[in-house]
Amino acid sequence: MITGSGAAVRTEEFGTLADGTPVHRWTLERDGTRVRVLTYGGIVQSVEVPDRDGTRADVALGLPDLAGYETFTGPYFGALVGRYANRIGGARFELDGRTHRVTPNEGRNQVHGGARGFDKRVWRAREAAGGVELLLVSEDGEEGFPGRLAMSAAYTLDEGGALRITYRATTDAPTVLNPTNHTYWNLAGAGRGSALGQELRIAAGRITPVDAESLPTGEFLPVEGTRFDFRTPRALGPSYDHNFVLDADGPGPVAELYDAGSGRVLTVATTEPGLQLYTADHFDGRPFGPCAGVALETQHFPDSPNRPEFPSTVLRPGEEFVSTTVYGFSVR
């Protein structure tokens, strides 16, 4: 159920793409939280929240103008990615006896929906209770995916200033779907150095280990005794780009990030079975340095269309895909 009807919502022009398509920015405010969302790529441009002294700062890595988002094609700053977040091995999968070849954009594999995924589309927008709802039709065959997909993503602010993202979709032919939001978080403030050292907890007793191409091996590796054990809070280190298998029966949020300096706390609750932890070690200082933010991507597992042992990402006609993730903000 979407709450948050008390949020202030406004919209403004944000610029035009190189092809002349206009883009708008929506600003949502409630209970100390201010979020800005672009119709280009469903991008969360900024999330401003207070520290323990009441000083508000932007904790999401974003860019100041539209040209920047067109130029940076790899980091997916704040974007809504799909149709399939994460990787599809060999840029192909079989569904109902038919092989579908999708666009490879990471070597021989596909990542985050291909060359022109959801992150590079301009979404139609309309005001929703407490926020904005973005809508998009992905035609049959786009980036190789079957089925005409009608997709929506509602960004709303709940009471207390939590950001809720609710995805919905239907299709006219069997397809696969795995959207996520790709915001990078730094609770000290965007552009204020590395996010390493901030304390992270993830309610996950296993990960899906990967090979040299960052594709899952099909195994489930217990985290106990490894650097992947975040079941109790520990300081975040570098070199993570891994899917955590969330504990289905765990109480409360599935993840929590804490910055001792500011006192800010980010909690993540989701209906999804997995969380991809990514520390962005490759950032080169243009405009952010290595590990300037950490992505906590709620999603199904990578390469699930080729892994029958993983939870299914198949969507069929007559079904509705519904997924919700809530980012809560507090201090201590």
XYZ file of C-alpha atoms in Angstrom:
332
model
C 0.000 0.000 0.000
C 1.389 3.391 -0.971
C 1.311 5.969 1.777
C 2.829 9.417 1.755
C -0.074 11.602 0.573
C 1.380 14.392 2.742
C 4.455 14.888 0.541
C 5.002 18.124 -1.364
C 5.478 17.399 -5.069
C 6.577 19.737 -7.838
C 7.989 19.455 -11.340
C 10.227 21.573 -13.557
C 12.029 21.430 -16.884
C 15.519 19.931 -16.579
C 16.769 20.272 -20.143
C 16.671 18.503 -23.469
C 18.592 15.518 -24.779
C 20.866 15.803 -27.796
C 17.958 14.687 -29.994
C 15.734 17.455 -28.600
C 13.601 15.316 -26.285
C 12.586 17.312 -23.183
C 13.324 15.974 -19.710
C 11.635 16.993 -16.471
C 12.712 16.826 -12.849
C 10.307 15.976 -10.040
C 11.034 17.060 -6.473
C 9.422 15.273 -3.519
C 9.643 16.565 0.054
C 8.391 15.153 3.322
C 9.546 15.042 6.956
C 13.088 16.264 6.275
C 13.717 14.221 3.121
C 14.023 15.857 -0.307
C 14.302 13.596 -3.381
C 14.767 14.642 -6.998
C 13.814 12.227 -9.803
C 14.367 12.685 -13.544
C 12.103 11.434 -16.305
C 15.300 10.478 -18.136
C 16.211 6.982 -17.005
C 14.015 7.192 -13.896
C 17.148 8.628 -12.298
C 17.265 9.486 -8.599
C 19.409 12.594 -8.970
C 19.636 13.471 -5.279
C 18.420 12.446 -1.827
C 18.873 15.092 0.860
C 18.481 14.066 4.506
C 19.615 15.590 7.825
C 22.475 14.446 10.037
C 22.243 14.101 13.825
C 22.603 17.910 14.153
C 19.861 18.605 11.640
C 22.188 19.625 8.796
C 20.883 18.323 5.497
C 23.184 16.901 2.807
C 22.795 14.970 -0.429
C 23.638 11.284 0.217
C 23.107 9.974 -3.338
C 25.742 10.361 -6.056
C 24.312 12.446 -8.872
C 25.252 14.794 -11.678
C 24.308 18.469 -11.976
C 23.012 18.497 -15.555
C 21.411 16.345 -18.205
C 24.467 16.373 -20.481
C 26.421 14.594 -17.768
C 23.935 11.725 -17.647
C 24.079 11.358 -21.440
C 27.895 11.294 -21.332
C 28.390 8.816 -18.483
C 27.009 5.609 -19.956
C 28.581 3.124 -17.537
C 28.044 4.070 -13.883
C 24.193 4.162 -14.050
C 24.103 6.961 -11.447
C 20.729 6.652 -9.687
C 19.126 5.005 -12.719
C 16.215 2.641 -13.088
C 17.827 -0.270 -14.916
C 16.145 -3.024 -16.925
C 14.653 -4.934 -18.514
C 17.159 -7.132 -16.737
C 19.368 -5.747 -13.972
C 22.769 -7.386 -13.594
C 24.093 -9.899 -16.126
C 22.733 -12.389 -18.629
C 25.488 -14.802 -19.611
C 26.295 -15.065 -23.294
C 23.608 -12.424 -23.955
C 21.116 -15.231 -24.541
C 18.544 -17.332 -22.713
C 15.972 -19.987 -23.492
C 12.296 -19.534 -22.676
C 9.599 -22.071 -23.523
C 11.944 -23.858 -25.918
C 12.942 -20.745 -27.843
C 16.376 -19.101 -27.662
C 16.377 -15.319 -27.305
C 19.519 -13.345 -28.097
C 19.780 -10.026 -26.287
C 22.181 -7.165 -26.966
C 25.675 -7.807 -25.552
C 27.188 -4.707 -23.931
C 29.801 -6.191 -21.574
C 31.997 -8.434 -23.665
C 29.910 -11.420 -24.690
C 27.349 -10.777 -21.945
C 24.529 -8.340 -21.358
C 24.413 -6.126 -18.281
C 21.595 -3.867 -17.030
C 19.340 -4.250 -20.053
C 21.711 -3.724 -22.957
C 22.903 -0.804 -25.043
C 19.691 1.206 -24.576
C 17.989 -0.044 -21.476
C 15.462 1.648 -19.217
C 18.215 3.973 -17.938
C 18.447 5.689 -21.350
C 14.740 6.099 -22.005
C 12.563 9.123 -21.283
C 9.635 8.015 -19.151
C 6.180 9.557 -19.155
C 5.355 11.026 -15.747
C 2.248 11.767 -13.742
C 1.714 12.809 -10.168
C 0.964 10.002 -7.735
C -0.083 10.098 -4.077
C 3.007 11.429 -2.336
C 5.230 11.398 -5.389
C 5.518 10.659 -9.088
C 4.714 7.635 -11.232
C 6.854 7.004 -14.306
C 5.474 4.961 -17.204
C 7.137 3.290 -20.185
C 6.249 0.836 -22.930
C 9.110 -1.406 -24.019
C 8.197 -2.849 -27.390
C 8.606 -6.496 -28.354
C 12.207 -7.149 -29.400
C 13.816 -4.140 -27.718
C 17.405 -5.117 -26.876
C 16.337 -8.644 -27.880
C 13.735 -9.177 -25.142
C 10.434 -10.777 -26.139
C 7.025 -9.299 -25.416
C 5.555 -5.816 -25.335
C 6.114 -4.721 -21.740
C 4.038 -2.014 -20.031
C 6.086 -0.788 -17.064
C 5.569 1.717 -14.254
C 7.711 2.876 -11.357
C 6.202 4.979 -8.574
C 8.562 7.051 -6.403
C 6.791 8.197 -3.243
C 7.686 9.465 0.213
C 6.159 7.708 3.188
C 5.516 9.263 6.562
C 8.930 9.837 8.141
C 10.542 10.612 4.797
C 11.244 7.059 3.563
C 11.605 6.704 -0.218
C 9.386 3.951 -1.613
C 9.845 2.645 -5.159
C 7.086 0.381 -6.482
C 7.526 -1.329 -9.840
C 4.628 -2.817 -11.814
C 4.596 -4.467 -15.238
C 2.522 -6.588 -17.609
C 3.439 -8.281 -20.881
C 1.662 -9.639 -23.950
C 4.136 -12.526 -24.407
C 6.358 -14.565 -22.066
C 9.462 -12.594 -21.114
C 11.946 -12.064 -18.294
C 12.058 -8.994 -16.075
C 14.362 -7.846 -13.278
C 14.387 -4.064 -12.682
C 16.291 -2.268 -9.940
C 17.397 1.186 -8.829
C 21.122 1.901 -9.128
C 21.649 4.723 -6.623
C 25.105 4.984 -5.042
C 24.926 5.972 -1.360
C 27.427 7.892 0.750
C 25.940 8.854 4.095
C 28.729 11.349 4.782
C 27.520 13.236 1.721
C 27.985 12.896 -2.029
C 31.420 14.081 -3.096
C 32.811 13.923 0.446
C 35.328 11.168 -0.090
C 35.007 7.408 0.070
C 32.062 5.511 1.519
C 34.443 2.835 2.795
C 34.456 2.505 6.556
C 30.745 3.132 6.892
C 29.112 0.243 8.747
C 26.995 -2.170 6.750
C 24.637 -4.943 7.781
C 23.003 -7.357 5.310
C 20.558 -10.045 6.424
C 22.022 -12.746 4.196
C 23.635 -16.048 5.117
C 24.720 -16.867 1.555
C 25.957 -15.284 -1.656
C 25.973 -16.505 -5.242
C 29.727 -16.642 -6.072
C 30.855 -15.545 -9.524
C 33.451 -16.448 -12.119
C 35.948 -14.186 -13.911
C 33.124 -12.654 -15.989
C 31.101 -11.826 -12.860
C 28.583 -14.516 -13.797
C 27.224 -16.767 -11.048
C 28.655 -20.261 -10.876
C 25.327 -21.675 -9.696
C 26.632 -22.358 -6.194
C 25.356 -20.906 -2.935
C 28.293 -19.965 -0.699
C 27.731 -19.566 3.072
C 29.089 -16.229 4.265
C 30.210 -17.482 7.667
C 33.935 -16.975 8.121
C 34.299 -14.924 4.922
C 34.512 -11.236 4.059
C 30.906 -11.499 2.880
C 29.520 -11.934 6.395
C 27.601 -8.734 7.086
C 24.992 -10.384 9.306
C 26.309 -8.184 12.088
C 27.455 -4.641 11.204
C 31.020 -4.310 9.972
C 33.037 -1.594 8.262
C 32.634 -1.629 4.507
C 35.770 -2.539 2.577
C 36.574 -2.423 -1.165
C 36.111 -4.855 -4.051
C 32.508 -5.981 -3.747
C 30.258 -6.674 -6.730
C 28.266 -9.637 -5.433
C 24.703 -10.841 -5.039
C 23.584 -11.632 -1.489
C 20.807 -14.195 -0.976
C 18.522 -12.444 1.481
C 17.174 -14.350 4.472
C 13.460 -14.733 3.819
C 12.520 -15.066 7.485
C 14.662 -12.262 8.898
C 12.937 -9.520 10.895
C 13.067 -5.870 9.869
C 15.057 -4.303 7.017
C 17.306 -6.519 4.903
C 20.191 -4.017 5.008
C 21.405 -1.075 7.057
C 24.206 1.413 6.351
C 25.506 3.722 9.110
C 27.931 6.647 9.046
C 29.354 7.345 12.499
C 30.542 10.838 11.573
C 27.155 12.212 10.565
C 24.974 9.772 12.478
C 22.934 9.072 9.335
C 21.346 5.642 8.938
C 19.974 4.143 5.716
C 17.737 1.067 5.939
C 16.602 -1.045 2.992
C 13.442 -3.157 2.952
C 12.389 -5.077 -0.148
C 10.182 -7.775 -1.614
C 13.123 -8.991 -3.736
C 15.163 -12.145 -2.934
C 18.596 -10.636 -3.591
C 20.761 -7.595 -2.973
C 23.768 -6.694 -5.122
C 26.507 -4.988 -3.118
C 28.747 -2.880 -5.362
C 31.526 -0.613 -4.074
C 32.395 1.149 -7.365
C 36.150 0.622 -7.076
C 36.632 1.596 -10.738
C 35.524 5.242 -10.390
C 38.388 7.395 -11.674
C 37.620 10.816 -10.221
C 35.435 12.031 -13.093
C 33.447 13.198 -11.180
C 33.772 10.746 -8.268
C 36.751 8.832 -6.936
C 37.001 5.095 -6.207
C 34.399 3.822 -3.732
C 32.747 7.262 -3.516
C 29.438 5.494 -3.014
C 28.010 2.044 -2.435
C 25.159 0.563 -4.477
C 22.650 -1.657 -2.667
C 20.641 -2.993 -5.603
C 17.536 -4.973 -4.629
C 16.799 -7.510 -7.368
C 16.536 -11.112 -8.460
C 19.756 -13.014 -8.975
C 22.113 -12.420 -11.922
C 21.735 -14.730 -14.927
C 18.548 -16.271 -13.515
C 17.118 -16.902 -17.026
C 19.981 -19.395 -17.490
C 19.904 -20.767 -13.938
C 16.799 -22.876 -13.192
C 18.050 -23.325 -9.608
C 17.555 -19.570 -9.022
C 14.196 -17.866 -8.362
C 12.361 -17.361 -11.638
C 12.244 -13.967 -13.380
C 9.703 -15.086 -15.995
C 6.639 -12.879 -16.527
C 3.716 -14.218 -18.540
C 0.593 -12.689 -20.069
C -2.192 -12.346 -17.512
C 0.308 -11.887 -14.653
C 1.346 -8.618 -13.032
C 4.885 -8.058 -11.847
C 4.951 -6.101 -8.572
C 8.098 -5.263 -6.598
C 8.659 -2.753 -3.786
C 11.786 -1.391 -2.139
C 11.781 1.169 0.690
C 14.803 3.277 1.669
C 14.407 4.626 5.204
C 16.443 7.450 6.754
C 17.165 8.191 10.397
C 20.004 9.253 12.714
C 21.627 7.945 15.846
